[in-house]
Amino acid sequence: MAGFTMSLNLLLLVAMVATNILSLYHLSSTTSFFQSTLKSSPSSVPTVPDHLLRQLHTIRSAINHLTTHHQPDKSTSTSSTISSSAPPKDLLLYSKLSPIASACHNYPDLLHEYMNYTPFFTCPSDTDLAEKLILRGCHPLPRRRCFSRTPRNPTDSKPESNVIWSYYSCKTFDCLTTKFPGLGFDLSLDKSKSQFSSYKSELDLPISQLLQIAKTANSVLRLGIDVGGGTGSFAAAMKARNVTVLTTTMNFNAPYSEAVALRGLVPLHVPLQQRLPVFDGVVDLVRCGRAVNRWIPVTVMEFFLFDLDRVLRGGGYLWLDRFFSKKVDLENVYAPMIGKLGYKKVKWAVANKVDSKHGEVFLTALLQKPVAR
């Protein structure tokens, strides 16, 4: 019976491939005819219909998928086959309702695990799994029909009560402050203000100086984005100056998003490779902290910079705060890449990294977008 089933499956596979090949030949011939005729008489022949091009692309993708993923495994016997587990029902349902990021399909095991839950009950404790998918480009994540886990007794008087600590090694903010002293887990406003008010080296840009620069240029600062802003220290300091700043952050082994929220600020849970969920030209200031550095692939970095340009209004400011790279890479790669934006250099300070063994440097740059292109 198993042999009959395998033979039937192979017969159906061959028939499907043959049908798609014939369709592909027909559509390719049609496309070639349109293109050749268009070259000879462009005024008399219409362009190839979009639906035909889309169908051609779909068939080609189907053939590639079939020939790549459905060939019999020669290493197994004919009496048994190995089949992957069926996708979770809610994954199939959601994929019909809304598109899923293409990168999600590159990690089917993680995606299946994430969507393998019991609908209408409490969601699994899988925050780390969601982070893994997001960091791999699977964003936005598919929606789920389950109840998210929340702290049992949250209170304003005790910040720790607003965090589910079972996800992390530390169980209090005091522990995080001791373990990561420079990451802003001390949620006091005075600490946030002092972090961005001092001038100790040419790499520093105090908020008071930033505001004065904008005022001198008759440029208003109302709304900003802090990319990779961690616990929201910069946004908290700017809030005290009546400037609203959104913070993009990820929960890397610590409750960064919760820390931002506890300051009364907005945490955007998006990775660096994700298009910013903000409309074009509505932001006055974009700050990039130390999360933006040379570890980002060059091509990804270029798309990232132009997305920042997209959300900045004319006359707005881009602040690269201690961008880290090798000096040779800064000169030959990143400085020319930044130069493509055509921004005015308000501040450009480069300093060597202390105890550097490979010529690493830090760059602090404040750049102003042209008012008109």
Short mmCIF file of C-alpha atoms in Angstrom, two decimals:
data_model
loop_
_atom_site.label_atom_id
_atom_site.label_comp_id
_atom_site.label_asym_id
_atom_site.label_seq_id
_atom_site.Cartn_x
_atom_site.Cartn_y
_atom_site.Cartn_z
CA MET A 1 0.00 0.00 0.00
CA ALA A 2 2.89 2.34 0.85
CA GLY A 3 4.49 1.60 -2.52
CA PHE A 4 1.22 2.35 -4.33
CA THR A 5 0.86 5.65 -2.45
CA MET A 6 4.43 6.68 -3.30
CA SER A 7 3.90 5.82 -6.97
CA LEU A 8 0.68 7.84 -7.02
CA ASN A 9 2.41 10.84 -5.40
CA LEU A 10 5.26 10.67 -7.94
CA LEU A 11 2.74 10.48 -10.80
CA LEU A 12 0.91 13.55 -9.51
CA LEU A 13 4.21 15.38 -9.08
CA VAL A 14 5.29 14.62 -12.66
CA ALA A 15 1.90 15.73 -13.98
CA MET A 16 2.06 18.99 -12.03
CA VAL A 17 5.59 19.75 -13.23
CA ALA A 18 4.65 18.94 -16.83
CA THR A 19 1.61 21.21 -16.65
CA ASN A 20 3.63 24.07 -15.21
CA ILE A 21 6.38 23.62 -17.81
CA LEU A 22 3.83 23.84 -20.63
CA SER A 23 2.32 26.96 -19.06
CA LEU A 24 5.79 28.40 -18.59
CA TYR A 25 6.63 27.74 -22.25
CA HIS A 26 3.40 29.38 -23.36
CA LEU A 27 3.84 32.43 -21.17
CA SER A 28 7.54 32.78 -22.02
CA SER A 29 6.68 32.65 -25.71
CA THR A 30 3.96 35.23 -25.16
CA THR A 31 6.33 37.48 -23.26
CA SER A 32 9.04 37.13 -25.93
CA PHE A 33 6.49 37.94 -28.64
CA PHE A 34 5.34 41.07 -26.86
CA GLN A 35 8.89 42.22 -26.20
CA SER A 36 10.16 41.60 -29.74
CA THR A 37 7.13 43.25 -31.27
CA LEU A 38 7.41 46.15 -28.90
CA LYS A 39 11.00 46.76 -30.02
CA SER A 40 10.00 46.82 -33.66
CA SER A 41 6.86 48.90 -33.24
CA PRO A 42 6.55 50.38 -29.77
CA SER A 43 3.66 52.64 -30.64
CA SER A 44 1.32 49.91 -31.88
CA VAL A 45 1.72 47.14 -29.30
CA PRO A 46 0.70 47.37 -25.62
CA THR A 47 3.00 46.23 -22.85
CA VAL A 48 2.78 42.73 -21.40
CA PRO A 49 -0.17 42.57 -18.98
CA ASP A 50 0.87 42.58 -15.33
CA HIS A 51 -1.22 39.51 -14.52
CA LEU A 52 0.69 37.47 -17.11
CA LEU A 53 4.02 38.51 -15.65
CA ARG A 54 2.83 37.67 -12.16
CA GLN A 55 1.56 34.28 -13.33
CA LEU A 56 4.87 33.59 -15.09
CA HIS A 57 6.77 34.43 -11.91
CA THR A 58 4.47 32.21 -9.83
CA ILE A 59 4.91 29.23 -12.14
CA ARG A 60 8.67 29.60 -12.18
CA SER A 61 8.71 29.73 -8.39
CA ALA A 62 6.44 26.67 -8.21
CA ILE A 63 8.74 24.67 -10.50
CA ASN A 64 11.80 25.67 -8.49
CA HIS A 65 10.02 24.70 -5.27
CA LEU A 66 8.87 21.36 -6.64
CA THR A 67 12.22 20.38 -8.12
CA THR A 68 14.14 21.50 -5.04
CA HIS A 69 12.00 20.26 -2.18
CA HIS A 70 10.03 17.29 -3.54
CA GLN A 71 12.65 15.04 -5.10
CA PRO A 72 12.73 11.53 -3.59
CA ASP A 73 15.46 11.05 -0.99
CA LYS A 74 17.88 8.51 -2.46
CA SER A 75 19.34 7.77 0.96
CA THR A 76 16.08 6.24 2.21
CA SER A 77 14.49 2.99 1.22
CA THR A 78 11.45 2.86 -1.05
CA SER A 79 9.35 1.34 1.71
CA SER A 80 9.50 4.42 3.98
CA THR A 81 9.50 8.18 3.54
CA ILE A 82 10.33 11.07 5.85
CA SER A 83 7.79 13.89 5.84
CA SER A 84 8.02 17.17 7.67
CA SER A 85 5.43 17.96 10.31
CA ALA A 86 2.28 19.67 9.12
CA PRO A 87 2.09 23.43 9.69
CA PRO A 88 0.04 24.48 12.72
CA LYS A 89 -3.60 25.21 11.87
CA ASP A 90 -3.43 28.82 13.04
CA LEU A 91 -0.39 29.43 10.85
CA LEU A 92 -2.31 28.24 7.80
CA LEU A 93 -5.34 30.30 8.80
CA TYR A 94 -3.37 33.50 9.42
CA SER A 95 -1.41 33.16 6.18
CA LYS A 96 -4.73 33.37 4.32
CA LEU A 97 -5.78 36.50 6.19
CA SER A 98 -2.61 38.58 6.11
CA PRO A 99 0.82 38.35 4.48
CA ILE A 100 3.69 36.98 6.57
CA ALA A 101 7.19 38.41 6.26
CA SER A 102 9.14 36.43 3.66
CA ALA A 103 12.03 35.84 6.06
CA CYS A 104 9.67 33.89 8.34
CA HIS A 105 9.54 31.10 5.77
CA ASN A 106 13.32 30.69 5.98
CA TYR A 107 12.94 29.42 9.54
CA PRO A 108 9.98 27.01 9.39
CA ASP A 109 10.93 25.16 12.59
CA LEU A 110 10.97 28.36 14.67
CA LEU A 111 7.83 29.66 12.96
CA HIS A 112 5.95 26.39 13.52
CA GLU A 113 7.03 26.35 17.16
CA TYR A 114 5.86 29.95 17.61
CA MET A 115 2.44 29.27 16.04
CA ASN A 116 1.98 25.89 17.74
CA TYR A 117 -0.25 26.93 20.64
CA THR A 118 -3.77 26.40 21.94
CA PRO A 119 -6.12 29.12 20.65
CA PHE A 120 -8.16 31.09 23.21
CA PHE A 121 -5.91 30.06 26.12
CA THR A 122 -2.80 31.62 27.67
CA CYS A 123 0.07 32.06 25.22
CA PRO A 124 3.20 29.94 25.71
CA SER A 125 6.11 31.41 27.63
CA ASP A 126 8.19 31.99 24.50
CA THR A 127 9.48 35.57 24.56
CA ASP A 128 12.95 34.31 23.64
CA LEU A 129 11.49 32.51 20.62
CA ALA A 130 9.82 35.71 19.41
CA GLU A 131 13.13 37.57 19.76
CA LYS A 132 14.93 34.91 17.71
CA LEU A 133 12.41 35.19 14.88
CA ILE A 134 12.45 38.99 14.88
CA LEU A 135 16.24 39.13 14.81
CA ARG A 136 16.21 36.81 11.80
CA GLY A 137 14.00 39.22 9.87
CA CYS A 138 10.67 37.57 10.65
CA HIS A 139 8.89 40.81 11.46
CA PRO A 140 6.15 41.64 11.94
CA LEU A 141 5.39 38.33 13.61
CA PRO A 142 2.11 36.59 12.79
CA ARG A 143 -0.72 37.46 15.15
CA ARG A 144 -1.91 34.79 17.56
CA ARG A 145 -5.30 34.06 19.15
CA CYS A 146 -4.09 33.58 22.71
CA PHE A 147 -3.87 35.66 25.87
CA SER A 148 -0.49 37.24 26.51
CA ARG A 149 1.17 36.66 29.86
CA THR A 150 1.18 39.66 32.18
CA PRO A 151 2.56 40.34 35.67
CA ARG A 152 0.19 39.21 38.42
CA ASN A 153 0.18 42.23 40.75
CA PRO A 154 1.67 45.28 39.00
CA THR A 155 1.98 48.43 41.12
CA ASP A 156 3.39 51.87 40.49
CA SER A 157 5.28 51.88 43.77
CA LYS A 158 7.32 48.80 42.89
CA PRO A 159 8.65 48.80 39.30
CA GLU A 160 9.77 45.16 39.57
CA SER A 161 6.13 44.08 39.84
CA ASN A 162 5.57 45.18 36.22
CA VAL A 163 8.01 42.66 34.75
CA ILE A 164 7.81 38.89 34.23
CA TRP A 165 11.27 38.08 35.58
CA SER A 166 11.18 34.37 34.76
CA TYR A 167 12.45 35.30 31.30
CA TYR A 168 15.70 36.79 32.64
CA SER A 169 18.62 35.86 34.89
CA CYS A 170 18.27 39.02 37.01
CA LYS A 171 15.09 39.35 39.08
CA THR A 172 15.26 43.04 40.02
CA PHE A 173 16.26 46.35 38.44
CA ASP A 174 18.94 46.71 41.12
CA CYS A 175 20.51 43.49 39.85
CA LEU A 176 20.42 44.81 36.27
CA THR A 177 21.93 48.14 37.35
CA THR A 178 24.79 46.30 39.05
CA LYS A 179 25.28 43.83 36.20
CA PHE A 180 24.93 46.43 33.41
CA PRO A 181 25.85 49.76 35.03
CA GLY A 182 25.91 51.77 31.81
CA LEU A 183 22.68 50.59 30.20
CA GLY A 184 20.18 52.81 32.03
CA PHE A 185 18.32 50.38 34.27
CA ASP A 186 18.43 53.01 36.98
CA LEU A 187 15.08 54.53 36.02
CA SER A 188 15.45 57.79 37.93
CA LEU A 189 14.99 60.95 35.85
CA ASP A 190 18.04 62.61 37.40
CA LYS A 191 20.22 59.76 36.15
CA SER A 192 18.84 60.11 32.61
CA LYS A 193 19.36 63.87 32.60
CA SER A 194 22.96 63.61 33.79
CA GLN A 195 23.78 60.99 31.18
CA PHE A 196 23.12 63.47 28.36
CA SER A 197 24.08 66.74 30.01
CA SER A 198 27.83 66.44 30.49
CA TYR A 199 30.63 67.23 28.06
CA LYS A 200 33.71 65.07 28.76
CA SER A 201 35.12 64.65 25.25
CA GLU A 202 34.59 65.76 21.68
CA LEU A 203 32.35 62.74 21.19
CA ASP A 204 29.75 64.16 23.59
CA LEU A 205 26.78 66.20 22.44
CA PRO A 206 24.83 67.48 25.47
CA ILE A 207 21.11 67.95 24.97
CA SER A 208 21.41 71.64 25.85
CA GLN A 209 23.88 72.09 22.99
CA LEU A 210 21.65 70.12 20.61
CA LEU A 211 18.66 72.31 21.43
CA GLN A 212 20.73 75.45 21.02
CA ILE A 213 21.94 74.31 17.59
CA ALA A 214 18.35 73.70 16.48
CA LYS A 215 17.20 77.05 17.88
CA THR A 216 19.98 78.95 16.10
CA ALA A 217 18.98 77.26 12.82
CA ASN A 218 15.29 78.07 13.42
CA SER A 219 14.60 74.33 13.44
CA VAL A 220 11.96 73.06 15.87
CA LEU A 221 12.45 69.77 17.72
CA ARG A 222 9.09 68.20 18.60
CA LEU A 223 9.28 64.52 17.68
CA GLY A 224 12.25 62.18 17.55
CA ILE A 225 13.22 58.52 17.27
CA ASP A 226 15.99 56.89 19.28
CA VAL A 227 17.12 53.86 17.28
CA GLY A 228 18.43 51.08 19.48
CA GLY A 229 17.64 53.26 22.49
CA GLY A 230 17.84 50.48 25.09
CA THR A 231 15.98 51.50 28.26
CA GLY A 232 14.84 54.88 26.95
CA SER A 233 17.25 57.11 28.88
CA PHE A 234 17.58 59.57 26.00
CA ALA A 235 13.82 59.70 25.47
CA ALA A 236 13.33 60.37 29.20
CA ALA A 237 15.84 63.23 29.14
CA MET A 238 14.17 64.74 26.05
CA LYS A 239 10.71 64.35 27.60
CA ALA A 240 11.87 66.70 30.36
CA ARG A 241 12.54 69.24 27.56
CA ASN A 242 9.07 68.82 26.03
CA VAL A 243 10.35 66.73 23.11
CA THR A 244 8.61 63.40 22.40
CA VAL A 245 10.99 60.59 21.45
CA LEU A 246 10.01 57.06 20.41
CA THR A 247 12.49 54.34 21.35
CA THR A 248 13.19 51.26 19.23
CA THR A 249 14.51 48.45 21.38
CA MET A 250 14.76 44.68 21.75
CA ASN A 251 14.68 42.57 24.91
CA PHE A 252 18.20 41.14 24.79
CA ASN A 253 18.27 39.06 27.99
CA ALA A 254 16.78 41.96 29.92
CA PRO A 255 13.43 43.85 30.09
CA TYR A 256 14.38 46.84 27.93
CA SER A 257 10.87 47.42 26.59
CA GLU A 258 9.39 47.27 30.08
CA ALA A 259 11.97 49.78 31.31
CA VAL A 260 11.00 52.21 28.55
CA ALA A 261 7.30 51.80 29.34
CA LEU A 262 7.87 52.33 33.08
CA ARG A 263 9.25 55.78 32.22
CA GLY A 264 5.93 56.64 30.57
CA LEU A 265 7.51 56.37 27.12
CA VAL A 266 6.78 54.40 23.95
CA PRO A 267 8.92 51.31 23.21
CA LEU A 268 8.86 50.17 19.57
CA HIS A 269 9.73 46.48 19.49
CA VAL A 270 11.38 46.46 16.06
CA PRO A 271 14.80 45.25 14.85
CA LEU A 272 17.33 47.41 13.03
CA GLN A 273 16.57 45.77 9.68
CA GLN A 274 12.86 46.60 9.94
CA ARG A 275 11.39 49.60 8.11
CA LEU A 276 10.51 52.19 10.73
CA PRO A 277 6.73 52.22 11.38
CA VAL A 278 6.55 55.99 10.88
CA PHE A 279 5.22 57.99 7.94
CA ASP A 280 7.54 59.92 5.61
CA GLY A 281 8.96 63.26 6.70
CA VAL A 282 7.29 63.58 10.11
CA VAL A 283 10.29 63.29 12.46
CA ASP A 284 12.50 66.20 13.56
CA LEU A 285 15.35 64.14 15.05
CA VAL A 286 16.75 60.63 14.72
CA ARG A 287 19.42 59.48 17.14
CA CYS A 288 21.38 56.28 16.56
CA GLY A 289 23.04 54.92 19.69
CA ARG A 290 25.75 52.31 20.00
CA ALA A 291 23.53 49.54 18.64
CA VAL A 292 24.19 51.06 15.20
CA ASN A 293 27.79 50.18 14.36
CA ARG A 294 30.05 48.28 12.00
CA TRP A 295 28.56 44.90 12.90
CA ILE A 296 25.61 45.71 10.64
CA PRO A 297 26.24 44.43 7.08
CA VAL A 298 27.17 47.25 4.70
CA THR A 299 24.19 46.82 2.38
CA VAL A 300 21.79 46.63 5.33
CA MET A 301 23.37 49.77 6.73
CA GLU A 302 22.82 51.66 3.49
CA PHE A 303 19.13 50.75 3.37
CA PHE A 304 18.89 51.66 7.05
CA LEU A 305 20.33 55.16 6.52
CA PHE A 306 17.98 55.88 3.65
CA ASP A 307 15.03 54.76 5.77
CA LEU A 308 16.12 57.30 8.38
CA ASP A 309 16.20 59.89 5.61
CA ARG A 310 12.67 58.86 4.66
CA VAL A 311 11.18 59.63 8.07
CA LEU A 312 13.17 62.85 8.66
CA ARG A 313 11.57 66.11 7.58
CA GLY A 314 13.52 68.70 5.66
CA GLY A 315 15.76 70.56 8.11
CA GLY A 316 15.63 67.65 10.60
CA TYR A 317 18.69 66.20 12.29
CA LEU A 318 20.40 62.81 12.17
CA TRP A 319 22.63 62.16 15.20
CA LEU A 320 25.10 59.27 15.04
CA ASP A 321 26.17 58.90 18.66
CA ARG A 322 29.50 57.07 18.97
CA PHE A 323 29.31 55.03 15.78
CA PHE A 324 31.98 52.33 16.14
CA SER A 325 34.17 51.00 13.31
CA LYS A 326 37.73 50.57 12.15
CA LYS A 327 39.28 53.85 11.05
CA VAL A 328 40.02 52.55 7.57
CA ASP A 329 36.40 51.41 7.19
CA LEU A 330 35.11 54.76 8.38
CA GLU A 331 37.20 56.57 5.79
CA ASN A 332 36.60 54.21 2.88
CA VAL A 333 33.12 52.81 3.51
CA TYR A 334 30.95 54.58 6.07
CA ALA A 335 31.90 58.22 5.52
CA PRO A 336 31.20 57.95 1.75
CA MET A 337 27.96 56.08 2.52
CA ILE A 338 26.82 58.82 4.90
CA GLY A 339 27.91 61.40 2.33
CA LYS A 340 25.38 60.00 -0.17
CA LEU A 341 22.62 61.51 1.97
CA GLY A 342 23.86 64.99 1.10
CA TYR A 343 23.39 66.26 4.65
CA LYS A 344 25.11 69.29 6.16
CA LYS A 345 27.80 68.37 8.71
CA VAL A 346 26.94 70.31 11.87
CA LYS A 347 29.29 68.17 13.98
CA TRP A 348 31.80 65.51 12.90
CA ALA A 349 34.10 64.23 15.63
CA VAL A 350 36.30 61.14 15.42
CA ALA A 351 38.28 59.75 18.36
CA ASN A 352 40.35 56.63 18.82
CA LYS A 353 38.97 53.82 20.90
CA VAL A 354 40.90 53.45 24.14
CA ASP A 355 43.29 50.46 24.09
CA SER A 356 42.41 49.75 20.49
CA LYS A 357 44.41 46.92 18.89
CA HIS A 358 42.87 47.06 15.42
CA GLY A 359 42.55 50.77 14.73
CA GLU A 360 38.96 51.15 15.93
CA VAL A 361 37.48 54.62 16.29
CA PHE A 362 34.26 56.28 17.43
CA LEU A 363 32.34 58.79 15.34
CA THR A 364 29.86 61.31 16.68
CA ALA A 365 28.12 63.20 13.88
CA LEU A 366 25.20 65.61 13.84
CA LEU A 367 23.88 66.01 10.30
CA GLN A 368 21.09 68.23 9.01
CA LYS A 369 18.85 67.15 6.17
CA PRO A 370 18.40 69.68 3.34
CA VAL A 371 15.10 71.55 3.42
CA ALA A 372 14.47 70.79 -0.25
CA ARG A 373 15.94 68.30 -2.66
#
